[in-house]
Amino acid sequence: MRIVSGIQPTGNLHLGNYLGAIRNWVRMQDEFTAQGHECLYFLADLHAISMPHVPADLAANTREMVAALVACGIDPERSILFNQAQVPAHAELQWLLSGTARMGWLNRMTQWKDKAGKNREGASIALFTYPVLQAADVLLYQATHVPVGEDQKQHLELARDIAQKFNNDFASDAEPVFTLPEPIIPPEAARIMSLRDGAAKMSKSDPSDMSRIDLTDGANTIMTKIKKAKTDPEPLPSEKAGLTGRPEAANLVSIYGAMAGMSVDAVLSEFGGKGFGTFKPALGELLIDRLAPINTRFIELRQDQAALDAILRKGAAMARALAIPTLEKTYRALGLVRD
Ligand code: TRP
């Protein structure tokens, strides 16, 4: 078994990233490395250039994201933590897979349709071929399991389609070149919503700071944001069905559950009938308690650029070594001479 996943080095990590993806990475690391399996986690900096970006910000965000991941519990001694840009095999394999991926498959990707919008002619080629690079990211290491959010399921299916077609076209059944990766989508807390709008995902691009809890937020900020979170005037229901049509209430309850390791029903059996005047301070305290250690480590680590670069350097060297066999097999399967 091998676990591989990536995250784009956007700015600050927030609660949605933590509960949706990172915490699951940490759990998988703890469980699988103890059994002798490898976990590879990387910053998808090559993906980040598919949209307009500021080079200095990309570099800063990449390092900041390493600090955040380590603060959240990714241990560079147990997991292989690196950035794509230091492992050229990702870009190489993407090109090698480009002969197999079909235009029609990429045209159906919802992320492409959403991000390109009406302006397809003006979108970058990288935005269109983004899923092929993502396929290369996982196929390169023969990943068996890929922890991702619900929104990345389609890209993982594409990776499987590419792997299958490549194996079909260029390898024998007895000796396939690529392993078909399984997506692992955490059932709970996969979608944390904005604190200002229960219909919008918590996002770093939301102009309102009050819409999200950032991992840089201290105790006072966390409590203020939770107390000011949008809600309705009703008390909490004692059963899940009572949250229908109350997206803001549902979001706060699911954040509580995810943080406390409780089901929504368990949270409601504790807080059902109580108003937000009781529930919000309890949620704020819980978040402060769980996020404070992460916050402290993050603030400390992000100042030490040399240490962050050393983590990436070491992870990249290990990733480069692991990538060689599959990359070589792929070149040869295609009839490309490597001597
Ligand atoms: N596209 C993913 C996202 O936006 C990030 C990513 C890049 C990824 N390569 C990957 C995730 C490979 C899983 C596996 O969340």
GROMACS .gro file of C-alpha atoms and ligand atoms in nm:
model
  354
    1MET     CA    1   0.000   0.000   0.000
    2ARG     CA    2   0.114   0.351  -0.069
    3ILE     CA    3  -0.061   0.677   0.021
    4VAL     CA    4  -0.008   0.983  -0.196
    5SER     CA    5  -0.181   1.320  -0.183
    6GLY     CA    6  -0.120   1.683  -0.271
    7ILE     CA    7  -0.244   2.025  -0.173
    8GLN     CA    8  -0.209   2.355  -0.353
    9PRO     CA    9   0.009   2.605  -0.170
   10THR     CA   10  -0.256   2.872  -0.136
   11GLY     CA   11  -0.208   3.123   0.144
   12ASN     CA   12  -0.313   3.051   0.495
   13LEU     CA   13  -0.462   2.719   0.584
   14HIS     CA   14  -0.803   2.745   0.747
   15LEU     CA   15  -1.033   2.520   0.947
   16GLY     CA   16  -1.194   2.388   0.628
   17ASN     CA   17  -0.858   2.267   0.495
   18TYR     CA   18  -0.772   2.117   0.832
   19LEU     CA   19  -1.094   1.923   0.887
   20GLY     CA   20  -1.150   1.845   0.520
   21ALA     CA   21  -0.807   1.718   0.422
   22ILE     CA   22  -0.510   1.768   0.650
   23ARG     CA   23  -0.645   1.590   0.956
   24ASN     CA   24  -0.718   1.292   0.737
   25TRP     CA   25  -0.362   1.299   0.606
   26VAL     CA   26  -0.233   1.293   0.963
   27ARG     CA   27  -0.458   1.000   1.054
   28MET     CA   28  -0.348   0.804   0.750
   29GLN     CA   29   0.015   0.881   0.828
   30ASP     CA   30  -0.026   0.758   1.185
   31GLU     CA   31  -0.206   0.443   1.082
   32PHE     CA   32  -0.013   0.341   0.771
   33THR     CA   33   0.345   0.434   0.851
   34ALA     CA   34   0.309   0.228   1.171
   35GLN     CA   35   0.243  -0.070   0.944
   36GLY     CA   36   0.551   0.003   0.734
   37HIS     CA   37   0.369   0.167   0.441
   38GLU     CA   38   0.484   0.490   0.283
   39CYS     CA   39   0.294   0.819   0.283
   40LEU     CA   40   0.391   1.087   0.034
   41TYR     CA   41   0.244   1.432   0.080
   42PHE     CA   42   0.336   1.718  -0.147
   43LEU     CA   43   0.273   2.084  -0.219
   44ALA     CA   44   0.124   2.108  -0.566
   45ASP     CA   45   0.326   2.415  -0.665
   46LEU     CA   46   0.330   2.308  -1.031
   47HIS     CA   47  -0.049   2.310  -1.029
   48ALA     CA   48  -0.047   2.660  -0.886
   49ILE     CA   49   0.095   2.809  -1.208
   50SER     CA   50  -0.220   2.709  -1.398
   51MET     CA   51  -0.381   3.031  -1.273
   52PRO     CA   52  -0.239   3.385  -1.277
   53HIS     CA   53  -0.007   3.416  -0.979
   54VAL     CA   54   0.263   3.628  -0.819
   55PRO     CA   55   0.594   3.435  -0.811
   56ALA     CA   56   0.708   3.575  -0.475
   57ASP     CA   57   0.374   3.480  -0.320
   58LEU     CA   58   0.395   3.127  -0.456
   59ALA     CA   59   0.737   3.077  -0.295
   60ALA     CA   60   0.620   3.224   0.036
   61ASN     CA   61   0.296   3.023   0.033
   62THR     CA   62   0.482   2.701  -0.041
   63ARG     CA   63   0.702   2.743   0.267
   64GLU     CA   64   0.411   2.860   0.478
   65MET     CA   65   0.212   2.552   0.380
   66VAL     CA   66   0.498   2.324   0.487
   67ALA     CA   67   0.497   2.497   0.826
   68ALA     CA   68   0.120   2.453   0.852
   69LEU     CA   69   0.130   2.084   0.757
   70VAL     CA   70   0.404   2.008   1.008
   71ALA     CA   71   0.219   2.208   1.275
   72CYS     CA   72  -0.094   2.003   1.206
   73GLY     CA   73   0.095   1.679   1.263
   74ILE     CA   74   0.257   1.572   0.936
   75ASP     CA   75   0.587   1.436   1.058
   76PRO     CA   76   0.870   1.465   0.802
   77GLU     CA   77   1.046   1.177   0.975
   78ARG     CA   78   0.758   0.944   0.896
   79SER     CA   79   0.599   1.094   0.584
   80ILE     CA   80   0.776   1.206   0.270
   81LEU     CA   81   0.692   1.576   0.250
   82PHE     CA   82   0.805   1.770  -0.057
   83ASN     CA   83   0.709   2.010  -0.334
   84GLN     CA   84   0.652   1.899  -0.694
   85ALA     CA   85   0.894   2.153  -0.839
   86GLN     CA   86   1.189   1.968  -0.685
   87VAL     CA   87   1.088   1.638  -0.840
   88PRO     CA   88   1.104   1.682  -1.219
   89ALA     CA   89   0.956   1.335  -1.272
   90HIS     CA   90   0.608   1.482  -1.211
   91ALA     CA   91   0.634   1.710  -1.512
   92GLU     CA   92   0.804   1.441  -1.720
   93LEU     CA   93   0.536   1.183  -1.650
   94GLN     CA   94   0.266   1.436  -1.725
   95TRP     CA   95   0.401   1.471  -2.078
   96LEU     CA   96   0.430   1.095  -2.119
   97LEU     CA   97   0.063   1.057  -2.015
   98SER     CA   98  -0.049   1.334  -2.248
   99GLY     CA   99  -0.051   1.091  -2.538
  100THR     CA  100  -0.301   0.876  -2.351
  101ALA     CA  101  -0.538   1.133  -2.196
  102ARG     CA  102  -0.820   1.234  -2.433
  103MET     CA  103  -0.947   1.586  -2.500
  104GLY     CA  104  -1.301   1.461  -2.441
  105TRP     CA  105  -1.213   1.336  -2.093
  106LEU     CA  106  -1.058   1.667  -1.992
  107ASN     CA  107  -1.345   1.866  -2.141
  108ARG     CA  108  -1.579   1.694  -1.899
  109MET     CA  109  -1.388   1.798  -1.585
  110THR     CA  110  -1.608   2.022  -1.371
  111GLN     CA  111  -1.312   2.205  -1.216
  112TRP     CA  112  -1.194   2.303  -1.564
  113LYS     CA  113  -1.543   2.421  -1.658
  114ASP     CA  114  -1.578   2.619  -1.333
  115LYS     CA  115  -1.235   2.779  -1.338
  116ALA     CA  116  -1.227   2.859  -1.709
  117GLY     CA  117  -1.584   2.989  -1.701
  118LYS     CA  118  -1.692   3.155  -2.023
  119ASN     CA  119  -1.338   3.248  -2.114
  120ARG     CA  120  -1.204   2.913  -2.237
  121GLU     CA  121  -1.000   3.072  -2.514
  122GLY     CA  122  -0.816   3.280  -2.259
  123ALA     CA  123  -0.758   3.001  -2.005
  124SER     CA  124  -0.409   2.856  -1.979
  125ILE     CA  125  -0.328   2.517  -2.128
  126ALA     CA  126  -0.208   2.422  -1.780
  127LEU     CA  127  -0.558   2.475  -1.643
  128PHE     CA  128  -0.690   2.233  -1.904
  129THR     CA  129  -0.422   1.968  -1.854
  130TYR     CA  130  -0.417   2.014  -1.474
  131PRO     CA  131  -0.582   1.673  -1.419
  132VAL     CA  132  -0.313   1.500  -1.627
  133LEU     CA  133  -0.045   1.641  -1.396
  134GLN     CA  134  -0.256   1.524  -1.104
  135ALA     CA  135  -0.273   1.176  -1.255
  136ALA     CA  136   0.106   1.183  -1.296
  137ASP     CA  137   0.142   1.284  -0.928
  138VAL     CA  138  -0.016   0.963  -0.806
  139LEU     CA  139   0.070   0.716  -1.084
  140LEU     CA  140   0.439   0.807  -1.057
  141TYR     CA  141   0.452   0.645  -0.711
  142GLN     CA  142   0.213   0.354  -0.774
  143ALA     CA  143  -0.023   0.508  -0.518
  144THR     CA  144  -0.289   0.270  -0.393
  145HIS     CA  145  -0.481   0.520  -0.177
  146VAL     CA  146  -0.531   0.892  -0.234
  147PRO     CA  147  -0.699   1.091   0.044
  148VAL     CA  148  -0.887   1.381  -0.117
  149GLY     CA  149  -1.195   1.595  -0.072
  150GLU     CA  150  -1.518   1.517  -0.254
  151ASP     CA  151  -1.436   1.785  -0.514
  152GLN     CA  152  -1.131   1.589  -0.633
  153LYS     CA  153  -1.311   1.260  -0.693
  154GLN     CA  154  -1.355   1.329  -1.062
  155HIS     CA  155  -0.983   1.396  -1.105
  156LEU     CA  156  -0.902   1.066  -0.938
  157GLU     CA  157  -1.140   0.883  -1.169
  158LEU     CA  158  -0.959   1.042  -1.459
  159ALA     CA  159  -0.626   0.920  -1.318
  160ARG     CA  160  -0.768   0.569  -1.312
  161ASP     CA  161  -0.892   0.602  -1.670
  162ILE     CA  162  -0.551   0.719  -1.786
  163ALA     CA  163  -0.376   0.437  -1.599
  164GLN     CA  164  -0.612   0.180  -1.742
  165LYS     CA  165  -0.581   0.299  -2.100
  166PHE     CA  166  -0.204   0.324  -2.074
  167ASN     CA  167  -0.178  -0.028  -1.932
  168ASN     CA  168  -0.409  -0.151  -2.207
  169ASP     CA  169  -0.228   0.020  -2.490
  170PHE     CA  170   0.133  -0.018  -2.380
  171ALA     CA  171   0.169  -0.297  -2.125
  172SER     CA  172   0.079  -0.662  -2.082
  173ASP     CA  173  -0.184  -0.779  -1.834
  174ALA     CA  174   0.088  -0.968  -1.652
  175GLU     CA  175   0.300  -0.658  -1.609
  176PRO     CA  176   0.095  -0.337  -1.594
  177VAL     CA  177   0.293  -0.014  -1.572
  178PHE     CA  178   0.051   0.167  -1.339
  179THR     CA  179  -0.149   0.082  -1.028
  180LEU     CA  180  -0.509   0.206  -1.027
  181PRO     CA  181  -0.540   0.445  -0.728
  182GLU     CA  182  -0.840   0.447  -0.492
  183PRO     CA  183  -0.970   0.781  -0.367
  184ILE     CA  184  -1.024   0.798   0.011
  185ILE     CA  185  -1.288   1.058   0.092
  186PRO     CA  186  -1.343   1.126   0.462
  187PRO     CA  187  -1.718   1.098   0.528
  188GLU     CA  188  -1.746   1.355   0.807
  189ALA     CA  189  -1.649   1.715   0.788
  190ALA     CA  190  -1.544   1.691   0.427
  191ARG     CA  191  -1.723   2.018   0.362
  192ILE     CA  192  -1.690   2.296   0.614
  193MET     CA  193  -1.895   2.600   0.514
  194SER     CA  194  -1.841   2.973   0.553
  195LEU     CA  195  -1.932   3.122   0.892
  196ARG     CA  196  -2.122   3.396   0.709
  197ASP     CA  197  -2.309   3.184   0.454
  198GLY     CA  198  -2.407   2.822   0.505
  199ALA     CA  199  -2.431   2.769   0.130
  200ALA     CA  200  -2.069   2.866   0.047
  201LYS     CA  201  -1.762   2.659   0.120
  202MET     CA  202  -1.517   2.801   0.375
  203SER     CA  203  -1.254   2.948   0.146
  204LYS     CA  204  -0.937   3.149   0.167
  205SER     CA  205  -1.060   3.359  -0.125
  206ASP     CA  206  -1.369   3.480   0.062
  207PRO     CA  207  -1.314   3.857   0.104
  208SER     CA  208  -1.453   3.845   0.458
  209ASP     CA  209  -1.206   3.732   0.723
  210MET     CA  210  -1.503   3.660   0.946
  211SER     CA  211  -1.613   3.381   0.713
  212ARG     CA  212  -1.336   3.145   0.821
  213ILE     CA  213  -1.111   3.040   1.108
  214ASP     CA  214  -0.748   3.063   0.997
  215LEU     CA  215  -0.478   2.852   1.157
  216THR     CA  216  -0.303   3.179   1.244
  217ASP     CA  217  -0.601   3.295   1.452
  218GLY     CA  218  -0.539   3.327   1.825
  219ALA     CA  219  -0.789   3.245   2.099
  220ASN     CA  220  -0.964   3.584   2.103
  221THR     CA  221  -1.008   3.594   1.728
  222ILE     CA  222  -1.150   3.243   1.722
  223MET     CA  223  -1.405   3.324   1.992
  224THR     CA  224  -1.507   3.650   1.822
  225LYS     CA  225  -1.553   3.481   1.485
  226ILE     CA  226  -1.765   3.203   1.632
  227LYS     CA  227  -1.977   3.445   1.834
  228LYS     CA  228  -2.037   3.656   1.524
  229ALA     CA  229  -2.106   3.357   1.300
  230LYS     CA  230  -2.436   3.380   1.116
  231THR     CA  231  -2.716   3.173   1.273
  232ASP     CA  232  -3.092   3.180   1.310
  233PRO     CA  233  -3.285   3.266   1.628
  234GLU     CA  234  -3.411   2.909   1.695
  235PRO     CA  235  -3.257   2.682   1.960
  236LEU     CA  236  -3.074   2.372   1.836
  237PRO     CA  237  -3.294   2.072   1.755
  238SER     CA  238  -3.238   1.744   1.939
  239GLU     CA  239  -3.224   1.544   1.617
  240LYS     CA  240  -3.042   1.572   1.287
  241ALA     CA  241  -3.363   1.610   1.085
  242GLY     CA  242  -3.427   1.939   1.264
  243LEU     CA  243  -3.124   2.091   1.092
  244THR     CA  244  -3.284   2.070   0.749
  245GLY     CA  245  -3.316   2.417   0.601
  246ARG     CA  246  -3.079   2.559   0.866
  247PRO     CA  247  -2.743   2.546   0.686
  248GLU     CA  248  -2.560   2.780   0.926
  249ALA     CA  249  -2.672   2.586   1.233
  250ALA     CA  250  -2.587   2.259   1.060
  251ASN     CA  251  -2.239   2.388   0.978
  252LEU     CA  252  -2.159   2.488   1.336
  253VAL     CA  253  -2.287   2.156   1.467
  254SER     CA  254  -2.079   1.963   1.218
  255ILE     CA  255  -1.769   2.166   1.306
  256TYR     CA  256  -1.828   2.081   1.672
  257GLY     CA  257  -1.873   1.713   1.590
  258ALA     CA  258  -1.564   1.698   1.371
  259MET     CA  259  -1.351   1.870   1.632
  260ALA     CA  260  -1.480   1.667   1.927
  261GLY     CA  261  -1.488   1.336   1.740
  262MET     CA  262  -1.865   1.314   1.792
  263SER     CA  263  -2.147   1.239   1.550
  264VAL     CA  264  -2.398   1.514   1.471
  265ASP     CA  265  -2.658   1.318   1.669
  266ALA     CA  266  -2.432   1.302   1.972
  267VAL     CA  267  -2.371   1.679   1.956
  268LEU     CA  268  -2.745   1.741   1.931
  269SER     CA  269  -2.827   1.512   2.219
  270GLU     CA  270  -2.596   1.729   2.428
  271PHE     CA  271  -2.705   2.069   2.295
  272GLY     CA  272  -3.059   2.006   2.167
  273GLY     CA  273  -3.300   2.268   2.304
  274LYS     CA  274  -3.015   2.505   2.389
  275GLY     CA  275  -2.971   2.835   2.209
  276PHE     CA  276  -2.664   2.971   2.034
  277GLY     CA  277  -2.589   3.179   2.344
  278THR     CA  278  -2.485   2.849   2.503
  279PHE     CA  279  -2.362   2.658   2.199
  280LYS     CA  280  -2.135   2.921   2.047
  281PRO     CA  281  -1.913   2.972   2.354
  282ALA     CA  282  -1.883   2.593   2.389
  283LEU     CA  283  -1.780   2.562   2.025
  284GLY     CA  284  -1.536   2.852   2.060
  285GLU     CA  285  -1.372   2.689   2.364
  286LEU     CA  286  -1.344   2.356   2.186
  287LEU     CA  287  -1.181   2.516   1.881
  288ILE     CA  288  -0.940   2.715   2.097
  289ASP     CA  289  -0.845   2.403   2.291
  290ARG     CA  290  -0.775   2.196   1.977
  291LEU     CA  291  -0.621   2.464   1.760
  292ALA     CA  292  -0.397   2.635   2.016
  293PRO     CA  293  -0.111   2.382   1.997
  294ILE     CA  294  -0.125   2.387   1.616
  295ASN     CA  295  -0.130   2.765   1.616
  296THR     CA  296   0.174   2.790   1.845
  297ARG     CA  297   0.383   2.545   1.641
  298PHE     CA  298   0.280   2.709   1.316
  299ILE     CA  299   0.379   3.060   1.425
  300GLU     CA  300   0.717   2.928   1.542
  301LEU     CA  301   0.794   2.714   1.238
  302ARG     CA  302   0.701   2.962   0.969
  303GLN     CA  303   0.982   3.193   1.081
  304ASP     CA  304   1.249   2.929   1.023
  305GLN     CA  305   1.293   2.928   0.646
  306ALA     CA  306   1.614   2.724   0.660
  307ALA     CA  307   1.438   2.446   0.851
  308LEU     CA  308   1.143   2.447   0.611
  309ASP     CA  309   1.371   2.430   0.308
  310ALA     CA  310   1.564   2.145   0.466
  311ILE     CA  311   1.240   1.948   0.512
  312LEU     CA  312   1.150   1.996   0.146
  313ARG     CA  313   1.501   1.914   0.027
  314LYS     CA  314   1.508   1.587   0.214
  315GLY     CA  315   1.155   1.490   0.109
  316ALA     CA  316   1.228   1.571  -0.255
  317ALA     CA  317   1.541   1.354  -0.257
  318MET     CA  318   1.338   1.058  -0.130
  319ALA     CA  319   1.056   1.123  -0.376
  320ARG     CA  320   1.301   1.146  -0.669
  321ALA     CA  321   1.443   0.807  -0.579
  322LEU     CA  322   1.098   0.648  -0.550
  323ALA     CA  323   0.992   0.794  -0.884
  324ILE     CA  324   1.272   0.648  -1.096
  325PRO     CA  325   1.146   0.292  -1.160
  326THR     CA  326   0.799   0.393  -1.281
  327LEU     CA  327   0.931   0.680  -1.490
  328GLU     CA  328   1.183   0.450  -1.662
  329LYS     CA  329   0.918   0.184  -1.722
  330THR     CA  330   0.691   0.444  -1.878
  331TYR     CA  331   0.955   0.576  -2.119
  332ARG     CA  332   1.039   0.223  -2.229
  333ALA     CA  333   0.677   0.112  -2.264
  334LEU     CA  334   0.628   0.400  -2.508
  335GLY     CA  335   0.928   0.299  -2.717
  336LEU     CA  336   1.136   0.595  -2.609
  337VAL     CA  337   1.504   0.504  -2.609
  338ARG     CA  338   1.684   0.558  -2.276
  339ASP     CA  339   2.042   0.447  -2.279
  340TRP     N1  340  -0.598   1.921  -0.719
  340TRP     C1  341  -0.586   1.897  -0.578
  340TRP     C2  342  -0.667   2.004  -0.504
  340TRP     O1  343  -0.686   2.112  -0.553
  340TRP     C3  344  -0.443   1.900  -0.531
  340TRP     C4  345  -0.365   1.789  -0.592
  340TRP     C5  346  -0.271   1.799  -0.689
  340TRP     C6  347  -0.376   1.651  -0.560
  340TRP     N2  348  -0.220   1.676  -0.719
  340TRP     C7  349  -0.281   1.585  -0.641
  340TRP     C8  350  -0.454   1.579  -0.469
  340TRP     C9  351  -0.266   1.446  -0.636
  340TRP    C10  352  -0.440   1.441  -0.466
  340TRP    C11  353  -0.346   1.376  -0.548
  340TRP     O2  354  -0.709   1.978  -0.394
   0.00000   0.00000   0.00000
